[in-house]
Coordinates of C-alpha atoms and ligand atoms in Angstrom, one line a residue:
M1 CA 0.1 0.1 -0.1
T2 CA 1.3 3.3 -0.6
A3 CA 1.3 6.0 1.7
P4 CA -1.3 8.8 1.5
V5 CA 0.2 11.8 -0.9
R6 CA 0.2 14.9 1.0
S7 CA -1.2 17.4 -1.8
D8 CA -0.1 21.1 -2.1
P9 CA -2.6 23.5 -0.5
A10 CA -5.6 24.6 -2.9
V11 CA -5.6 28.3 -3.5
V12 CA -8.9 30.0 -4.6
K13 CA -8.7 33.6 -5.9
V14 CA -11.4 36.2 -5.0
A15 CA -11.4 38.6 -7.9
L16 CA -12.1 41.9 -6.5
D17 CA -9.6 44.1 -8.3
D18 CA -7.2 45.4 -5.9
R19 CA -9.0 44.1 -3.3
G20 CA -8.7 40.7 -4.3
Y21 CA -7.3 38.2 -2.1
D22 CA -6.3 34.3 -1.8
I23 CA -8.0 31.8 0.2
V24 CA -5.3 29.0 0.9
I25 CA -6.8 25.5 1.9
G26 CA -4.9 22.6 3.3
R27 CA -3.7 20.5 6.1
G28 CA -1.1 22.5 8.1
V29 CA -1.4 25.4 6.2
I30 CA -1.2 27.5 9.6
A31 CA 2.5 26.8 9.7
S32 CA 3.0 29.1 6.7
L33 CA 1.0 32.1 8.2
G34 CA 4.1 34.1 9.2
A35 CA 5.8 33.6 5.6
R36 CA 2.8 34.7 3.9
I37 CA 2.0 37.7 6.0
A38 CA 5.8 38.8 5.6
A39 CA 5.3 38.3 1.7
L40 CA 2.2 40.2 1.6
R41 CA 3.0 43.1 4.0
P42 CA 6.7 43.2 4.7
G43 CA 7.4 44.7 8.4
A44 CA 3.7 44.8 9.5
K45 CA 2.9 44.0 13.1
T46 CA 0.1 41.5 14.0
F47 CA -2.8 41.6 16.4
I48 CA -4.4 38.3 16.9
V49 CA -8.0 38.2 18.2
T50 CA -9.2 34.6 19.3
D51 CA -11.4 32.9 21.9
N52 CA -10.4 30.7 24.6
N53 CA -11.1 27.3 23.0
V54 CA -9.1 28.0 20.2
A55 CA -6.2 29.9 21.7
E56 CA -5.8 26.6 23.8
R57 CA -5.5 24.5 20.8
F58 CA -3.8 26.9 18.2
L59 CA -2.5 30.1 19.4
A60 CA 0.8 28.7 20.1
G61 CA 1.2 27.2 16.8
A62 CA 0.2 30.5 15.2
E63 CA 2.4 32.8 17.3
A64 CA 5.3 30.3 16.5
A65 CA 4.6 30.5 12.7
L66 CA 4.7 34.5 13.0
A67 CA 7.7 34.4 15.1
H68 CA 9.6 32.1 12.6
A69 CA 8.8 34.5 9.8
G70 CA 10.1 37.4 12.2
V71 CA 6.7 38.8 12.1
A72 CA 5.7 40.8 15.4
A73 CA 2.4 39.6 17.3
S74 CA 0.4 40.5 20.2
H75 CA -2.9 39.1 21.0
V76 CA -6.5 39.4 22.8
I77 CA -8.5 36.2 24.0
V78 CA -12.3 36.8 24.2
P79 CA -15.0 34.4 25.7
P80 CA -16.4 31.7 23.0
G81 CA -19.7 32.1 21.5
E82 CA -22.1 34.4 20.1
S83 CA -22.2 36.7 23.2
S84 CA -18.8 37.9 22.3
K85 CA -20.4 39.6 19.1
S86 CA -21.4 42.3 21.5
Y87 CA -20.6 46.0 22.0
R88 CA -18.8 45.3 25.2
V89 CA -16.3 42.9 23.7
F90 CA -16.1 44.9 20.6
E91 CA -14.9 47.7 22.9
D92 CA -12.6 45.6 24.8
V93 CA -11.0 44.1 21.6
C94 CA -10.6 47.8 20.0
E95 CA -8.9 49.1 23.3
A96 CA -6.6 46.1 23.3
A97 CA -5.5 46.6 19.7
I98 CA -4.8 50.3 20.3
A99 CA -3.1 49.4 23.6
S100 CA -0.8 47.1 21.5
R101 CA 0.1 50.2 19.4
V102 CA -1.5 48.7 16.1
E103 CA -0.9 51.4 13.4
R104 CA -2.4 51.9 10.0
G105 CA 0.0 49.4 8.1
D106 CA -0.5 46.5 10.6
L107 CA -2.5 43.5 10.5
V108 CA -5.3 42.0 12.6
I109 CA -5.5 38.2 12.5
A110 CA -8.8 36.5 13.3
L111 CA -8.1 33.1 14.5
G112 CA -11.3 31.0 15.4
G113 CA -14.6 30.5 14.2
G114 CA -17.3 32.7 12.5
V115 CA -17.8 34.7 16.0
I116 CA -14.1 35.7 16.1
G117 CA -14.0 36.4 12.1
D118 CA -17.0 38.6 12.3
L119 CA -15.8 40.3 15.5
A120 CA -12.2 40.6 14.6
G121 CA -13.3 41.9 11.1
F122 CA -15.2 44.7 12.6
V123 CA -12.6 45.9 14.7
A124 CA -10.1 45.9 11.6
A125 CA -12.8 47.8 9.8
V126 CA -12.8 50.7 12.2
V127 CA -9.8 50.6 14.4
R128 CA -7.6 53.7 13.0
R129 CA -10.4 54.0 10.3
G130 CA -9.6 50.5 9.0
I131 CA -6.5 48.3 8.9
D132 CA -6.0 45.1 6.9
Y133 CA -6.9 41.8 8.4
V134 CA -6.3 38.0 7.6
Q135 CA -8.7 35.4 8.4
V136 CA -7.7 31.9 9.8
P137 CA -10.8 30.1 10.1
T138 CA -11.1 27.1 12.5
T139 CA -14.5 25.9 12.2
L140 CA -16.1 24.2 9.0
L141 CA -18.8 26.9 8.9
A142 CA -16.0 29.6 9.0
Q143 CA -13.8 27.9 6.5
V144 CA -16.6 27.6 3.7
D145 CA -18.6 30.6 4.6
S146 CA -18.0 33.4 6.9
S147 CA -14.3 34.0 6.4
V148 CA -14.8 34.6 2.7
G149 CA -16.6 37.8 1.4
G150 CA -16.0 40.7 3.9
K151 CA -19.3 40.6 5.7
T152 CA -18.4 41.7 9.3
A153 CA -20.7 42.5 12.3
I154 CA -21.5 42.3 15.9
D155 CA -25.1 42.0 17.3
S156 CA -27.8 44.6 18.4
A157 CA -30.4 44.2 20.9
H158 CA -32.7 44.3 18.0
G159 CA -31.1 41.3 16.3
K160 CA -28.1 39.6 14.9
N161 CA -25.3 41.3 12.7
L162 CA -27.2 44.7 12.7
V163 CA -23.9 46.6 13.3
G164 CA -21.1 46.0 11.0
A165 CA -19.3 46.7 7.6
F166 CA -18.4 45.1 4.5
H167 CA -14.2 44.9 4.6
Q168 CA -12.5 42.4 2.9
P169 CA -9.6 40.4 4.4
I170 CA -6.4 40.2 2.3
L171 CA -5.8 36.4 3.2
V172 CA -7.8 33.5 4.2
L173 CA -5.9 30.6 5.5
A174 CA -8.1 27.6 5.9
D175 CA -6.3 25.0 7.8
T176 CA -8.4 21.9 7.6
A177 CA -6.4 19.7 10.0
V178 CA -7.9 21.9 12.9
L179 CA -11.3 20.7 12.0
D180 CA -10.0 17.1 13.4
V181 CA -10.7 18.6 17.0
L182 CA -13.7 20.6 16.1
P183 CA -16.7 19.1 18.2
K184 CA -18.7 16.7 16.0
R185 CA -21.9 18.6 16.4
E186 CA -20.1 21.9 15.2
F187 CA -18.8 20.1 12.2
R188 CA -22.0 18.7 11.4
A189 CA -23.7 22.1 11.5
G190 CA -21.0 23.8 9.4
Y191 CA -21.8 20.7 6.7
A192 CA -25.3 22.0 6.2
E193 CA -23.7 25.2 4.6
V194 CA -21.6 22.8 2.4
V195 CA -24.6 21.1 1.2
K196 CA -26.0 24.5 0.5
Y197 CA -23.6 25.2 -2.2
G198 CA -24.7 22.0 -3.9
L199 CA -28.3 22.7 -3.5
L200 CA -28.3 26.1 -4.8
G201 CA -26.0 25.9 -7.7
D202 CA -24.1 22.7 -8.1
A203 CA -26.2 19.4 -8.7
A204 CA -23.0 17.5 -9.3
F205 CA -21.3 18.5 -6.0
F206 CA -24.4 17.4 -4.3
S207 CA -24.2 14.0 -5.9
W208 CA -20.4 13.8 -5.0
L209 CA -21.5 14.8 -1.2
E210 CA -24.1 12.1 -1.3
A211 CA -21.3 9.7 -2.1
N212 CA -18.4 10.9 0.0
W213 CA -19.9 12.7 2.9
S214 CA -18.5 10.2 5.3
E215 CA -14.7 10.8 4.1
V216 CA -15.6 14.7 4.3
F217 CA -16.5 14.0 7.9
S218 CA -13.5 11.8 8.7
G219 CA -11.0 14.1 7.0
G220 CA -10.7 11.7 3.9
N221 CA -7.1 11.5 4.1
S222 CA -6.7 7.6 4.9
S223 CA -7.0 7.0 1.0
G224 CA -5.2 10.2 0.2
S225 CA -8.3 11.2 -1.4
F226 CA -8.4 14.6 0.6
A227 CA -12.3 14.6 0.3
R228 CA -12.8 17.2 3.0
D229 CA -10.1 19.6 1.5
H230 CA -11.9 19.2 -1.8
A231 CA -15.5 19.9 -0.5
I232 CA -14.0 23.0 1.3
A233 CA -12.2 24.1 -1.8
V234 CA -15.6 23.7 -4.0
C235 CA -17.5 25.7 -1.6
C236 CA -14.7 28.5 -1.5
R237 CA -14.6 28.6 -5.3
A238 CA -18.5 29.0 -5.4
K239 CA -18.5 31.5 -2.7
A240 CA -15.5 33.6 -4.3
A241 CA -17.3 33.7 -7.7
I242 CA -20.5 34.8 -6.4
V243 CA -18.8 37.6 -4.3
A244 CA -16.8 38.6 -7.1
R245 CA -19.9 39.3 -9.2
D246 CA -22.0 40.9 -6.2
E247 CA -20.0 41.9 -3.4
R248 CA -22.5 44.3 -1.8
E249 CA -25.4 41.3 -2.0
T250 CA -27.7 43.5 -4.3
G251 CA -28.4 40.5 -6.4
E252 CA -27.0 36.8 -6.9
R253 CA -25.1 36.8 -3.4
Q254 CA -28.9 36.4 -2.0
L255 CA -28.7 33.1 -3.4
L256 CA -26.4 32.2 -0.4
N257 CA -29.3 32.8 1.9
L258 CA -31.1 29.8 0.8
G259 CA -32.8 28.0 3.8
H260 CA -31.9 31.3 5.8
T261 CA -35.3 32.7 6.1
F262 CA -37.2 29.8 7.8
G263 CA -33.7 29.0 9.5
H264 CA -33.2 32.4 11.3
A265 CA -36.8 32.2 12.4
L266 CA -36.4 29.0 13.9
E267 CA -32.9 30.1 15.4
A268 CA -34.6 33.1 16.8
A269 CA -37.5 30.9 18.2
C270 CA -34.7 28.9 20.1
G271 CA -33.4 32.1 21.5
F272 CA -30.1 31.7 19.4
S273 CA -29.3 29.1 22.0
D274 CA -27.3 25.7 22.2
R275 CA -30.7 24.1 21.4
L276 CA -30.2 24.7 17.6
L277 CA -26.9 25.9 16.1
H278 CA -26.9 28.2 13.1
G279 CA -26.2 25.1 10.6
E280 CA -28.8 23.0 12.1
A281 CA -31.4 25.7 11.8
I282 CA -30.4 26.0 8.0
A283 CA -30.6 22.5 7.5
A284 CA -34.1 22.7 8.5
G285 CA -34.7 25.9 6.8
M286 CA -33.2 24.3 3.5
A287 CA -35.6 21.3 3.9
L288 CA -38.7 23.7 4.3
A289 CA -37.6 25.8 1.6
F290 CA -37.7 22.6 -0.9
E291 CA -40.9 21.4 0.6
F292 CA -42.3 25.0 0.1
S293 CA -41.3 25.2 -3.6
A294 CA -42.5 21.5 -4.1
R295 CA -45.9 22.9 -2.7
R296 CA -45.9 26.0 -4.9
Q297 CA -47.0 25.6 -8.3
G298 CA -44.7 22.4 -8.1
L299 CA -41.6 24.1 -8.8
V300 CA -39.5 21.1 -8.0
P301 CA -40.7 17.5 -8.3
K302 CA -41.6 15.9 -4.9
A303 CA -39.1 13.0 -5.3
E304 CA -36.0 15.7 -5.8
A305 CA -37.1 17.6 -2.8
A306 CA -37.2 14.5 -0.9
R307 CA -33.8 13.6 -2.3
A308 CA -32.2 16.7 -1.0
I309 CA -33.9 16.3 2.6
R310 CA -32.8 12.7 2.8
H311 CA -29.1 13.7 2.6
L312 CA -29.3 16.3 5.4
A313 CA -31.0 13.6 7.4
E314 CA -28.6 11.1 6.8
V315 CA -25.8 12.9 8.3
G316 CA -27.7 13.5 11.2
L317 CA -29.0 17.3 10.7
P318 CA -32.7 18.4 11.5
T319 CA -35.1 18.6 8.6
S320 CA -38.3 19.6 10.3
I321 CA -39.4 21.7 13.0
K322 CA -40.2 18.5 14.9
D323 CA -36.7 17.5 14.7
I324 CA -36.0 20.6 17.0
A325 CA -36.0 19.6 20.9
G326 CA -38.1 21.5 23.2
P327 CA -41.2 23.6 22.6
H328 CA -42.1 24.4 19.2
P329 CA -43.0 28.0 17.7
S330 CA -46.3 28.6 16.8
V331 CA -47.2 29.8 13.2
D332 CA -47.9 33.5 14.4
Q333 CA -44.3 33.4 16.1
M334 CA -42.7 32.1 13.0
M335 CA -44.6 34.8 10.8
D336 CA -43.4 37.6 13.2
L337 CA -39.9 36.6 13.2
I338 CA -39.9 35.9 9.5
A339 CA -41.3 39.5 9.1
Q340 CA -38.6 40.9 11.4
D341 CA -36.1 39.1 9.2
K342 CA -37.4 40.4 5.9
K343 CA -39.2 43.5 4.8
V344 CA -42.7 42.6 3.9
K345 CA -43.6 44.8 0.9
R346 CA -47.4 44.9 0.4
G347 CA -47.8 41.3 2.1
M348 CA -45.3 40.1 -0.3
L349 CA -41.7 38.4 1.1
T350 CA -38.5 37.6 -0.7
F351 CA -37.4 34.0 -0.4
I352 CA -34.8 31.8 -2.4
L353 CA -36.6 29.0 -3.7
V354 CA -35.6 26.2 -6.0
R355 CA -36.6 24.6 -9.2
G356 CA -34.4 21.6 -8.6
I357 CA -31.3 20.5 -6.8
G358 CA -28.5 22.9 -7.9
S359 CA -31.1 25.6 -9.3
A360 CA -32.1 28.2 -6.8
F361 CA -33.5 31.4 -7.5
I362 CA -34.9 34.5 -6.2
E363 CA -38.4 35.1 -5.7
T364 CA -39.8 38.5 -4.8
G365 CA -43.2 37.9 -4.8
V366 CA -43.9 35.1 -2.3
D367 CA -47.5 35.8 -0.5
A368 CA -46.9 35.9 3.1
R369 CA -50.6 34.3 3.3
E370 CA -49.0 31.3 1.4
V371 CA -46.3 31.0 3.9
R372 CA -48.6 30.9 6.8
A373 CA -50.5 28.1 5.2
F374 CA -47.6 26.3 4.6
L375 CA -46.3 26.5 8.1
S376 CA -49.9 25.7 9.6
E377 CA -49.6 22.4 7.5
K378 CA -46.1 21.7 8.6
L379 CA -47.1 22.3 12.3
A380 CA -50.0 20.2 12.2
E381 CA -48.0 17.4 11.1
Q382 CA -46.1 17.4 14.3
Ligands
LIG401 N1 -19.7 36.9 7.9 C1 -20.4 36.2 7.4 O1 -20.6 36.1 6.0 C2 -21.2 35.1 8.3 C3 -21.6 34.1 7.5 C4 -22.0 32.9 8.2 C5 -22.3 33.0 9.7 N2 -21.5 34.0 10.2 C6 -21.4 34.0 11.7 O2 -20.5 33.1 12.3 C7 -21.0 32.8 13.5 C8 -21.1 31.3 13.6 O3 -19.7 30.9 13.6 P1 -19.2 29.4 14.0 O4 -20.5 28.5 13.7 O5 -18.0 29.3 13.7 O6 -19.4 29.9 15.6 P2 -18.2 29.8 16.7 O7 -17.2 31.0 16.1 O8 -18.9 30.3 17.8 O9 -17.5 28.7 16.9 C9 -18.0 27.4 17.4 C10 -17.6 26.8 18.7 O10 -16.4 26.0 18.1 C11 -15.1 26.4 18.9 N3 -13.9 26.2 17.9 C12 -13.8 27.0 16.9 N4 -12.7 26.4 16.2 C13 -12.5 25.2 16.8 C14 -11.8 24.1 16.8 N5 -10.9 24.1 15.7 N6 -11.5 23.0 17.5 C15 -12.4 22.9 18.9 N7 -13.4 24.0 18.9 C16 -13.5 25.2 18.0 C17 -15.5 27.9 19.3 O11 -14.6 28.5 20.3 C18 -16.8 27.9 19.7 O12 -17.2 27.5 21.0 C19 -22.2 33.4 14.0 O13 -22.0 34.7 14.6 C20 -22.7 33.9 12.4 O14 -23.5 35.1 12.5 C21 -21.0 35.1 9.5
LIG402 ZN1 -25.5 30.4 7.1

C-alpha cells in the first residue's frame, strides 16, 4: 500500500481588483502564516483576536509560525460564543488593539470560528479608520462561508449582525487539520452550509457529497483522497465567484441565503441557544424551502425535494420543525420572526426558492399568506 500523498494546498482567488485575495486551503497551512504575511505586508505587526477554546489549541502554533518569519504579534482572547459579538467585547478588543500600538499598516488576525471572524473583521474595519486583516478560520462553517466575502458584524439588541461593515480580508488561511478537533456537532452544523452550495447551484457537487460525505467528516486522508479539503475548496470557489460578481449582496449573493429565512426564524425561536446551532437551523430551513417550493406550483418535483432532505437527514441534521428539541414555535410566532428578518412589501416576501437540486432563484413575490398556510400544515404534522 502506498502512503497517502500530501497534496499542495489549494488556492482559490477572490477576484475583486485591487482588493482581491487568496483563500489557501490545506492540512497544516497555519505553519505558513508568518511567511505569507511577511510576503504580503513586509514589516507589518500583527494583533491576533481569538477565543479561549481556539487559543488553547492553536494560538501557540500560530504565534510560532509568525515568530519564525520574524512577524511581531500580540493577542487578545475573548470568551467563546455568540455573546462575544457584543458592543462590550467589541470595545475591549478595540482598546486592546490600540493599547498594543497597532498602526495603519499593521494587521489584525482573526483566529477562530465565525464569531471571531465577524468580531475581529469589524474591529479591523474601524480601528484607526480601518486596517487590513487576515482570516484564519477554525470551524467548518467559517472555512466555507463566514471567512470569505468581507461581511463583518456584531449583534444589536434588535437582532443579529445589525452593526457591521463590508471589509474584505487580504488573505484567508483555512487549515483543514484544525477541524479534526472541532466538536462533531459543530462540524455537522457547518456541513449544512457545504450542502447549501450543492443545493443552490451545483447538482454535481451535491451528488458527490451524497457519495463521499463520510470521507468529508472523517477528513478523507486515509486513502489520500483529501475529500474534506476538496469539499471546502469547492465551496470557497463557489462563494468567491458569487462575491466577485455581487460583493454588496444586491442580487446573486442573496442565493447564499437559501434556507436562511425559515432557518433564522427557527434560530430566533430557540433564542439563539445551544438548542439549535446556526447550521442546524439552516438544514431545517433548506428542507422547508424545498418543501415550500414543491408545494408552490410544483416548482421542484416532490422526489427531488425528498432527495435533498434525505441527504441532510442521513448525516444527522434536523430537517423539520419536529426534529428540534423542546417547545415548538407557533405559526404566529414564525410569521412574526420572518417579518422581522425580511421586509414585507405589500404582503409580499422575498424567498430563495428552488426549481431543482442545484438551481435556486430569488423570488420577490411570495405571498405571506401562502407561507402561513404552508407553516400551518407543517406544524399540524407534528
Ligand atoms: N460574515 C459572514 O459572512 C457570516 C456567514 C455565516 C455565519 N456568520 C457568523 O458566524 C458565527 C458562527 O460561526 P461558528 O459556527 O464558526 O461559531 P463559533 O465561532 O462560535 O465557533 C463554534 C465553537 O467552536 C469552537 N471552536 C472553533 N474552532 C475550533 C476548533 N478547531 N476546535 C475546537 N473548537 C473550536 C469555538 O470556540 C466555539 O465554541 C455567527 O455569529 C454567524 O452570524 C457570518
Ligand atoms: Zn448560514
